[in-house]
Tab-separated table of C-alpha atoms and ligand atoms in Angstrom:
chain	number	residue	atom	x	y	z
A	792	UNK	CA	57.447	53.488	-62.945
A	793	UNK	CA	59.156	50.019	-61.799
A	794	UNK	CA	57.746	50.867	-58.664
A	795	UNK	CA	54.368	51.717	-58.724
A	796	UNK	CA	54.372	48.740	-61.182
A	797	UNK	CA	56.077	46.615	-58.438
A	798	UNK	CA	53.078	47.580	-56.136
A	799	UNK	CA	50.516	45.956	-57.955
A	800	UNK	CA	51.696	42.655	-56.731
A	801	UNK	CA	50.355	43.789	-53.120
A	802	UNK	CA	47.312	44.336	-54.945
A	803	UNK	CA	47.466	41.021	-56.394
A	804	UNK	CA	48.328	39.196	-53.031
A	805	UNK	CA	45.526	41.027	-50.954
A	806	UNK	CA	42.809	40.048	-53.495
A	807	UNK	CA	44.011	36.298	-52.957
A	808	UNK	CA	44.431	36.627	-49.355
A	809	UNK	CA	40.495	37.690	-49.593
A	810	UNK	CA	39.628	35.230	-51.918
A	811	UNK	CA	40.924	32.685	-49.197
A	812	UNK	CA	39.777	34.516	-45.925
A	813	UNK	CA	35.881	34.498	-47.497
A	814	UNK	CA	36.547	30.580	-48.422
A	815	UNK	CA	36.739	30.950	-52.682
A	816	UNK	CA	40.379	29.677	-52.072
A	817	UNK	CA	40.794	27.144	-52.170
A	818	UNK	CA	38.606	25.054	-54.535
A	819	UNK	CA	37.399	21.349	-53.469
A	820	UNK	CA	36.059	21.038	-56.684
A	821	UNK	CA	39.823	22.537	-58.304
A	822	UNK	CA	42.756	22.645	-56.148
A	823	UNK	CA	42.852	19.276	-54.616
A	824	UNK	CA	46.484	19.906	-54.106
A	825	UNK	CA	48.388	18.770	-50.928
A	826	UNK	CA	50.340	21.789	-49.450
A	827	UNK	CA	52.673	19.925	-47.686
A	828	UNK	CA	53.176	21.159	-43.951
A	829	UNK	CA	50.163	23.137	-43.677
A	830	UNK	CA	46.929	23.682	-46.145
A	831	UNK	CA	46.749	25.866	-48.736
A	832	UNK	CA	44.857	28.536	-46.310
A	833	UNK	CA	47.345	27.856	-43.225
A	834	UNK	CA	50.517	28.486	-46.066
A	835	UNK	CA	49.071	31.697	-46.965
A	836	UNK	CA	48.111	33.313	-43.477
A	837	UNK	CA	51.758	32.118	-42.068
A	838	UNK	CA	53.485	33.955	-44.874
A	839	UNK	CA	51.148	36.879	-43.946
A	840	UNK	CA	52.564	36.466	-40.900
A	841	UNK	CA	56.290	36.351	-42.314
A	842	UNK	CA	54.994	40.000	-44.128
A	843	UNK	CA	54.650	41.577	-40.787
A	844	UNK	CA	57.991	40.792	-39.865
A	845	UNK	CA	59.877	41.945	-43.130
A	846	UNK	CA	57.388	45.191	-43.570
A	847	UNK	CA	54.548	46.418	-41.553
A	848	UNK	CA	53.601	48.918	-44.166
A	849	UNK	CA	53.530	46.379	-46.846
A	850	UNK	CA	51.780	43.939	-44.558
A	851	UNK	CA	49.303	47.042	-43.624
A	852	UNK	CA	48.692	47.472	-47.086
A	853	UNK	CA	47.811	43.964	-47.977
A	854	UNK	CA	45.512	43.029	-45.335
A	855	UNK	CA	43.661	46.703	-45.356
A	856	UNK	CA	41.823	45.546	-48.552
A	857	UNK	CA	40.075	42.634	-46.393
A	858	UNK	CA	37.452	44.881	-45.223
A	859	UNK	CA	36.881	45.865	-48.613
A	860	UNK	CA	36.123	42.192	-50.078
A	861	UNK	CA	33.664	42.769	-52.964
A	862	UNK	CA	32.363	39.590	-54.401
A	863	UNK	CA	32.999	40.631	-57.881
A	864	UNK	CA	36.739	40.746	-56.850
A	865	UNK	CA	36.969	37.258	-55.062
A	866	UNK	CA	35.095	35.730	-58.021
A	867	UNK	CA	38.114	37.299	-59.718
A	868	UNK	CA	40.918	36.352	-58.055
A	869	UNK	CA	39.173	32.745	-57.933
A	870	UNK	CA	38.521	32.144	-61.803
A	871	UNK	CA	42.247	33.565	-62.101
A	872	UNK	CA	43.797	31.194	-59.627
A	873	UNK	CA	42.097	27.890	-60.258
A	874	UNK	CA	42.306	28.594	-63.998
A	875	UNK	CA	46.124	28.502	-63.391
A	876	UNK	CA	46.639	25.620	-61.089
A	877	UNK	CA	44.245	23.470	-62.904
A	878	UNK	CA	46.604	24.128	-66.378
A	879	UNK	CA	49.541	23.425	-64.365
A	880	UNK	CA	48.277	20.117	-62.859
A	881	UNK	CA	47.367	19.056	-65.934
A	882	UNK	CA	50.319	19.704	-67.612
A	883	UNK	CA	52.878	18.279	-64.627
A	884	UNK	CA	50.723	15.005	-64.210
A	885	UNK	CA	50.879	14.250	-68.272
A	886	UNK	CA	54.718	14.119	-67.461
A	887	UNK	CA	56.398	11.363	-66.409
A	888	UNK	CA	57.578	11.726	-62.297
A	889	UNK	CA	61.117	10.620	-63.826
A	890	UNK	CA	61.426	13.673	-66.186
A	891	UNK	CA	62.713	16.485	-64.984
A	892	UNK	CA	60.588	20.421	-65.415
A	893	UNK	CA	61.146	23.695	-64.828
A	894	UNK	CA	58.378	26.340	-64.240
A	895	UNK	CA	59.321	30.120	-64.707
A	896	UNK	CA	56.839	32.150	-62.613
A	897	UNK	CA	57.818	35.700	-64.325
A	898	UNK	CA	56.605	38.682	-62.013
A	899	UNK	CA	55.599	35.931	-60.182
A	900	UNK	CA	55.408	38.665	-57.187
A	901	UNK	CA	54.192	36.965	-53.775
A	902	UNK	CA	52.468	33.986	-55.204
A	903	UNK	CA	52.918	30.737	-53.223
A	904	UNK	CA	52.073	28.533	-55.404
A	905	UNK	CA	55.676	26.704	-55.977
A	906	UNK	CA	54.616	25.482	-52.084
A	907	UNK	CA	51.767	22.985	-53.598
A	908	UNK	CA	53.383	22.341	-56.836
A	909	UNK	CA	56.823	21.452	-55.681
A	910	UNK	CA	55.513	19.180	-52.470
A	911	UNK	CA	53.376	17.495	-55.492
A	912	UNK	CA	56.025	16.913	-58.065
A	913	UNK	CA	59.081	15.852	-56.811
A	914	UNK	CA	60.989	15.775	-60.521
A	915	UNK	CA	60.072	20.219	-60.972
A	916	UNK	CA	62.436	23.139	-60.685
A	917	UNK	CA	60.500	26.350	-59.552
A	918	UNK	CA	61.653	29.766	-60.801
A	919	UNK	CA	60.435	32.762	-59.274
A	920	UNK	CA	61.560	35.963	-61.225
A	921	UNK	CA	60.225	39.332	-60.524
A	922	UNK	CA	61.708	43.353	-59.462
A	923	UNK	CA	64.720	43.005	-57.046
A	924	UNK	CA	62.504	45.623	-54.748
A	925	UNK	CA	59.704	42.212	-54.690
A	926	UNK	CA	62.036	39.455	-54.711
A	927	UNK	CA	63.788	41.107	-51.694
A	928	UNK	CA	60.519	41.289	-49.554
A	929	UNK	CA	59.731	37.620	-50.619
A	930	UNK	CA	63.070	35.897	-49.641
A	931	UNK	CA	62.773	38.051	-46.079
A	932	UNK	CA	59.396	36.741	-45.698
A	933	UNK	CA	59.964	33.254	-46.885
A	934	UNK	CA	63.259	33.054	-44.514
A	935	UNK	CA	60.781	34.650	-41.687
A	936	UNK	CA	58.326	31.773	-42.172
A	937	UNK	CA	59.076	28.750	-40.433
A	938	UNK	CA	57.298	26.406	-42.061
A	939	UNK	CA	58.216	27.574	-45.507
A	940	UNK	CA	61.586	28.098	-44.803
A	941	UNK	CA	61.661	24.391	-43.723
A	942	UNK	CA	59.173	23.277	-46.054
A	943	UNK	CA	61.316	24.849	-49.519
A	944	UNK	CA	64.784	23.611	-47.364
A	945	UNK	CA	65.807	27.213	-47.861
A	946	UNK	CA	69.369	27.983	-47.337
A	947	UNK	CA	70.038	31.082	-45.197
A	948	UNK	CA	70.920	33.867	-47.232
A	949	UNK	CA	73.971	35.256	-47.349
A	950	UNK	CA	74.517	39.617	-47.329
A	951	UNK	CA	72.661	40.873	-50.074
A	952	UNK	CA	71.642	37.293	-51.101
A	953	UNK	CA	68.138	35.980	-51.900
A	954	UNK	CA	66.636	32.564	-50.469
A	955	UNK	CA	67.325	29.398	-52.693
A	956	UNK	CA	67.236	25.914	-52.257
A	957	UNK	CA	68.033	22.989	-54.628
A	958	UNK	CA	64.529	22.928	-56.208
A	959	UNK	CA	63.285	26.643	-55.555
A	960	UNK	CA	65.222	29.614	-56.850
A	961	UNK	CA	63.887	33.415	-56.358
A	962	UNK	CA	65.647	35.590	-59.398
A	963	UNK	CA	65.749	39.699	-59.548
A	964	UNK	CA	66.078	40.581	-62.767
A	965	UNK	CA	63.963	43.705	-64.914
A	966	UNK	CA	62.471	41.094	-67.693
A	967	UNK	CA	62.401	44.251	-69.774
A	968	UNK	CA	66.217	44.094	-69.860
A	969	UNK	CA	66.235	41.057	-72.281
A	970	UNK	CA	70.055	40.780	-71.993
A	971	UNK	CA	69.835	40.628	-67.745
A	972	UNK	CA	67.048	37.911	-68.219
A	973	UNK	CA	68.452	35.628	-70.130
A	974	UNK	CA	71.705	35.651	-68.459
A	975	UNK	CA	70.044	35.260	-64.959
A	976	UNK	CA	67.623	32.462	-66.419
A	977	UNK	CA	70.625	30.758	-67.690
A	978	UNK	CA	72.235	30.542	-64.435
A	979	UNK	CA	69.226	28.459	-62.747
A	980	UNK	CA	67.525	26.760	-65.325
A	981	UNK	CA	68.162	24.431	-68.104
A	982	UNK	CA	67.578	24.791	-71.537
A	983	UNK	CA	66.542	20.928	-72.824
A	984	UNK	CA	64.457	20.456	-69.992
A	985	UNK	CA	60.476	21.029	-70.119
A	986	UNK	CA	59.291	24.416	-69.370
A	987	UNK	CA	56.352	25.899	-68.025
A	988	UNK	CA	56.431	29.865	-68.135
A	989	UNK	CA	53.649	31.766	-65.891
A	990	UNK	CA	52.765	35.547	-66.787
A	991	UNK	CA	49.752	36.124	-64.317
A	992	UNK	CA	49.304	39.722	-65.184
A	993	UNK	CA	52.895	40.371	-66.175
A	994	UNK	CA	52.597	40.968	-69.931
A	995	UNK	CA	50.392	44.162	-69.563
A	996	UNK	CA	52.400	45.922	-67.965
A	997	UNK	CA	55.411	46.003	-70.501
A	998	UNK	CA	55.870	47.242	-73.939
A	999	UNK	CA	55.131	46.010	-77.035
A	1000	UNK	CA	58.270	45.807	-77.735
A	1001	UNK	CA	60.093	44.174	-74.510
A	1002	UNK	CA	57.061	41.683	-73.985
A	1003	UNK	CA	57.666	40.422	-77.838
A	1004	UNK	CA	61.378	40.287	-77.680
A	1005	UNK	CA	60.753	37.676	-74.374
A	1006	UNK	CA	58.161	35.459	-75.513
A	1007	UNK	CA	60.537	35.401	-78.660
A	1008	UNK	CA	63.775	34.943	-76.707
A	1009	UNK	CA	62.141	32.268	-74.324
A	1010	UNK	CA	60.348	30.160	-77.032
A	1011	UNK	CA	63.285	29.762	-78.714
A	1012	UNK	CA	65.490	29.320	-75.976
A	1013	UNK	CA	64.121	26.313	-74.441
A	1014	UNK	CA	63.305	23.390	-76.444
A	1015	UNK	CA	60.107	22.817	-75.444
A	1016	UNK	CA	57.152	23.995	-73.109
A	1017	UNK	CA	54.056	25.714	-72.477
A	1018	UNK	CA	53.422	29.282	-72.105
A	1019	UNK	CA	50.198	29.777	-69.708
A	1020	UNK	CA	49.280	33.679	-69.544
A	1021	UNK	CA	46.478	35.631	-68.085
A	1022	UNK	CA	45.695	39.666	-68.562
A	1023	UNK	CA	43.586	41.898	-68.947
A	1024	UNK	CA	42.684	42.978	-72.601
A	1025	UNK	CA	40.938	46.570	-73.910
A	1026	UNK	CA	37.850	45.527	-75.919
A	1027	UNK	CA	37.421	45.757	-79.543
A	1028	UNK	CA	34.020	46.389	-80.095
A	1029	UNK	CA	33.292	49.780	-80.947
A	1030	UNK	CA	31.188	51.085	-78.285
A	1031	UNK	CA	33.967	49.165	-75.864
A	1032	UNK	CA	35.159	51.703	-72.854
A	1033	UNK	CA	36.619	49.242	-70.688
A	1034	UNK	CA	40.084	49.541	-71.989
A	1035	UNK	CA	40.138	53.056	-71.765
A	1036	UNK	CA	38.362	53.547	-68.803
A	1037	UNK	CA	40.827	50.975	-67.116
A	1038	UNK	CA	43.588	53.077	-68.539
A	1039	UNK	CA	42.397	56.759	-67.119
A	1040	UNK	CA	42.079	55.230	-63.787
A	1041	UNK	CA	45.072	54.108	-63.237
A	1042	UNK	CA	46.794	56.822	-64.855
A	1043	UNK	CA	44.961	59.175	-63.063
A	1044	UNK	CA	45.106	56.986	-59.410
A	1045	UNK	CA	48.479	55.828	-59.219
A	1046	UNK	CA	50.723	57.014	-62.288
A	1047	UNK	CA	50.324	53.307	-63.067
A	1048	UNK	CA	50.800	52.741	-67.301
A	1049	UNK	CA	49.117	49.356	-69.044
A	1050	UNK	CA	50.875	50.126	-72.429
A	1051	UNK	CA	49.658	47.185	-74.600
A	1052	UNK	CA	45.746	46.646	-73.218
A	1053	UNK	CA	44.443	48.481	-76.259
A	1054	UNK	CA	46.990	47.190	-78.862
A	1055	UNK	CA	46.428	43.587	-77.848
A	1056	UNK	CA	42.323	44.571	-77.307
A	1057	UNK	CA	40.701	41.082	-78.372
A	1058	UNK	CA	41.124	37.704	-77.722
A	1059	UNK	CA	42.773	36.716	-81.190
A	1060	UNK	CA	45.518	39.538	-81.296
A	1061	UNK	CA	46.501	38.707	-77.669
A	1062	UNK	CA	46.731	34.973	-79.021
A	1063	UNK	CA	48.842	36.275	-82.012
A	1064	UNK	CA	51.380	37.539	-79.498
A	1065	UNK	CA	52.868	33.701	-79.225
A	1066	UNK	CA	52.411	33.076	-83.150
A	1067	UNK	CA	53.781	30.423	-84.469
A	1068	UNK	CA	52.993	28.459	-81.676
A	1069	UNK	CA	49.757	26.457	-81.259
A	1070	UNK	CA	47.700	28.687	-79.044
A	1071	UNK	CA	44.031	28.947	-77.410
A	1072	UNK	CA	42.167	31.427	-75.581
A	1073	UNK	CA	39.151	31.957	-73.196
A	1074	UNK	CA	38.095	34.672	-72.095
A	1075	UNK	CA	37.159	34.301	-67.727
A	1076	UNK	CA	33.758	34.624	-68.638
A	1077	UNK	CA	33.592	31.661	-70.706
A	1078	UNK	CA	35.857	29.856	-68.010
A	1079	UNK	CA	33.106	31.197	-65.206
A	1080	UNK	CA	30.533	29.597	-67.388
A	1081	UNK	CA	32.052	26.115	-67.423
A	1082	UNK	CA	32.209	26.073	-63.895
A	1083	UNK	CA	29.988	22.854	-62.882
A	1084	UNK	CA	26.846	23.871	-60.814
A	1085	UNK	CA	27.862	21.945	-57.477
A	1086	UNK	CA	30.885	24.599	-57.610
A	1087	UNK	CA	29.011	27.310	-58.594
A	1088	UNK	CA	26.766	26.661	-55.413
A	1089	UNK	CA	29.011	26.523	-53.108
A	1090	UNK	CA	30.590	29.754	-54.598
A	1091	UNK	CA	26.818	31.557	-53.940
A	1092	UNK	CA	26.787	30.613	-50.404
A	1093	UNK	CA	30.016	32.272	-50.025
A	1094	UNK	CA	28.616	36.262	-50.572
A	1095	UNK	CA	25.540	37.648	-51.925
A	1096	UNK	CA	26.655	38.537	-55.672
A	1097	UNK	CA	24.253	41.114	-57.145
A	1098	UNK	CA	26.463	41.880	-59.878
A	1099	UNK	CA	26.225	39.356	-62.609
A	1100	UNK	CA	26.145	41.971	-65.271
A	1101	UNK	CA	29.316	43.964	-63.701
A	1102	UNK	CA	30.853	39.992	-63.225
A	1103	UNK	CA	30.654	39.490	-67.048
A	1104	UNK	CA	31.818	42.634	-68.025
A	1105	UNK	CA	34.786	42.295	-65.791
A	1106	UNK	CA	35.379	38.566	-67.280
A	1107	UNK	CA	35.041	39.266	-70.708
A	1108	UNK	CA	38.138	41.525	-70.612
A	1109	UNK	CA	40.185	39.179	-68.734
A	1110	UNK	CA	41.813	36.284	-71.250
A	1111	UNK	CA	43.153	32.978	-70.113
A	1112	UNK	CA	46.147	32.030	-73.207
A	1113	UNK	CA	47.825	28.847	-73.511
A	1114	UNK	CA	50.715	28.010	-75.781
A	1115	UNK	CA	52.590	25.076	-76.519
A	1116	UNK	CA	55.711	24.129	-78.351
A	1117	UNK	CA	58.032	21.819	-79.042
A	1118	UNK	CA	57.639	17.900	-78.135
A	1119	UNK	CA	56.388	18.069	-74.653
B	298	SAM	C1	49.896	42.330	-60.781
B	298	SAM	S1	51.366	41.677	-60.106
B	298	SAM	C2	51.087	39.941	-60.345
B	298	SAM	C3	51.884	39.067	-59.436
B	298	SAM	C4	51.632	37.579	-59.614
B	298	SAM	N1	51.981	37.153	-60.956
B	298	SAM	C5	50.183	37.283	-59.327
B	298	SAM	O1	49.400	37.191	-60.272
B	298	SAM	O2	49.838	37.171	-58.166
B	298	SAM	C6	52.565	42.027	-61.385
B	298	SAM	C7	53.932	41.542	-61.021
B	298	SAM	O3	54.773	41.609	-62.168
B	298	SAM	C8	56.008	42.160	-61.792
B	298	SAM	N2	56.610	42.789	-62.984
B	298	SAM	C9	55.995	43.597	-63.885
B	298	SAM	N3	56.876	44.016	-64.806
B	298	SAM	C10	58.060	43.449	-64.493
B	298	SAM	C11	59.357	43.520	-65.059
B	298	SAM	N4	59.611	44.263	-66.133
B	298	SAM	N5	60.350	42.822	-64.479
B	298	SAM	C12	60.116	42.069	-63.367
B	298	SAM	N6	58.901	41.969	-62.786
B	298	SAM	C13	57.893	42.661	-63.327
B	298	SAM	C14	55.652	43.159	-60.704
B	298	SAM	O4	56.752	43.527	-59.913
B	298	SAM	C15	54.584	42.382	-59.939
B	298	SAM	O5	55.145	41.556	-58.949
């Protein structure tokens, strides 16, 4: 199971690498975020690159999907992304450049986007945490990127070690082994600092019971922070299929197991996961709809979407959470 739900991170970084080749990615109107050496595209199609060296079956993999772009998809992946890096900006610019933060990127998979975020705020800690299988691949292909590997100051790993620099730190640990992650997060990251913790599709793919124990464990662990998550969720109404629908598929295409999408099935009881704390929830529909029309303009000219009604469905079982705690 680990791997197959290791996988779905390829899945994840293809849809983003289409987002970007078919120009979604990377929002003038949202990311305005310098990269650093290279722009957001140039970061993204060098670590590509890196892929290819580390694992041309995984690179295969990734890039295969590009001739299958569907708009409904890049819309997706966009809505997902900017959502994201538009929470985090706002967050890391409301505190002060002299205070220090940590983000926690949990399953953060092959995600990039320490590169902006770090160049951007020179007083934040970035925490990558995912499978040791993923973590592996990404320290080989960070290390085989130049410009990243210079960019992140990476020191050269060591045997069996994984890339790390003062500010970045890539961590293999199973977060369903509660005991493992909190004794790896301890070693990197500091408890009384500010923390940002990042579960881009993460949460569905654990238990009930592991997923509650963390968000538990983590929001009482560090004294204050925000907790910005995005997953799918089943549908409550009662002539609602998605859920299960979503659930025979990927049963029946890739053994793959999403055991919480009809327990937390609505946007309140996915909210209630991170009760006490002060929590609110979109759904990506209602995020799509606030998009302001220049954006949504320039998004049109991009592909020919026919699908509006297929686009909503999609959106409305996608949720956007954000929790806070603590005096931050
Ligand atoms: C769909 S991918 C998302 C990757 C990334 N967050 C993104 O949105 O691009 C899910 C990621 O979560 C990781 N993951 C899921 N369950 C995990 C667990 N129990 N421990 C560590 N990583 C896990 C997977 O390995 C994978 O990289």
């Amino acid at each position: 199971m680990e791997r197959v739900v290791q996988q779905t991170d390829y899945d994840a970084l293809s849809c983003r690498i289409s987002a970007i080749y078919k120009g979604y990615l990377p929002s003038p109107c949202y990311q305005l975020a310098k990269c650093g050496y290279m722009g957001y595209k140039e970061i993204h199609m060098d670590y590509i690159n890196g892929l290819k060296h580390v694992s041309r079956r995984i690179h295969g993999k990734v890039t295969r999907t590009l001739q299958s772009s569907y708009p409904v998809m890049n819309y997706g992946t966009y809505l997902r992304t900017v959502s994201i890096d538009l929470e985090l900006n706002g967050i890391l610019s409301k505190i002060g450049k002299d205070q220090r933060v940590q983000i926690l990127d949990l399953g953060g998979g092959s995600d990039l986007r320490m590169v902006p975020l770090l160049r951007n705020y020179p007083n934040l800690k970035f925490v990558d945490v995912d499978y040791s299988e993923s973590t592996k691949v990404k320290s080989k292909a960070l290390w085989e990127t130049q410009g990243l590997r210079e960019f992140l100051k990476l020191q050269e790993p060591q045997g069996d070690q994984l890339v790390r620099s003062d500010r970045y730190e890539l961590i293999s640990c199973d977060l369903n082994d509660l005991n493992q992650t909190s004794v790896k997060l301890d070693k990197v990251t500091d408890a009384d600092v500010p923390t940002i913790i990042i579960t881009e599709c993460v949460l569905c793919y654990m238990t009930q019971d592991a997923s509650q124990k963390l968000i538990e464990y983590l929001i009482n662990h560090y004294k204050s922070g925000h907790w910005v998550s995005y997953d799918p969720i089943g549908g409550s109404s009662e002539n609602d299929r998605f859920g299960t629908i979503m659930q025979a598929n990927l049963r029946d295409s890739r053994n793959l197991e999403m055991p919480t999408l009809m327990i937390f099935n609505s946007k309140e009881k996915y909210a209630n996961r991170f009760a006490p704390l002060q929590t609110s929830i979109q759904d990506m529909w209602e995020l799509f709809n606030k998009i302001p029309q220049d954006e949504i303009k320039r998004l049109k000219s991009l592909q020919f979407l026919d699908e509006l009604e297929e686009l909503k469905v999609m959106q409305t079982h996608y949720v956007f959470c954000k929790s806070q705690w603590g005096n931050v």
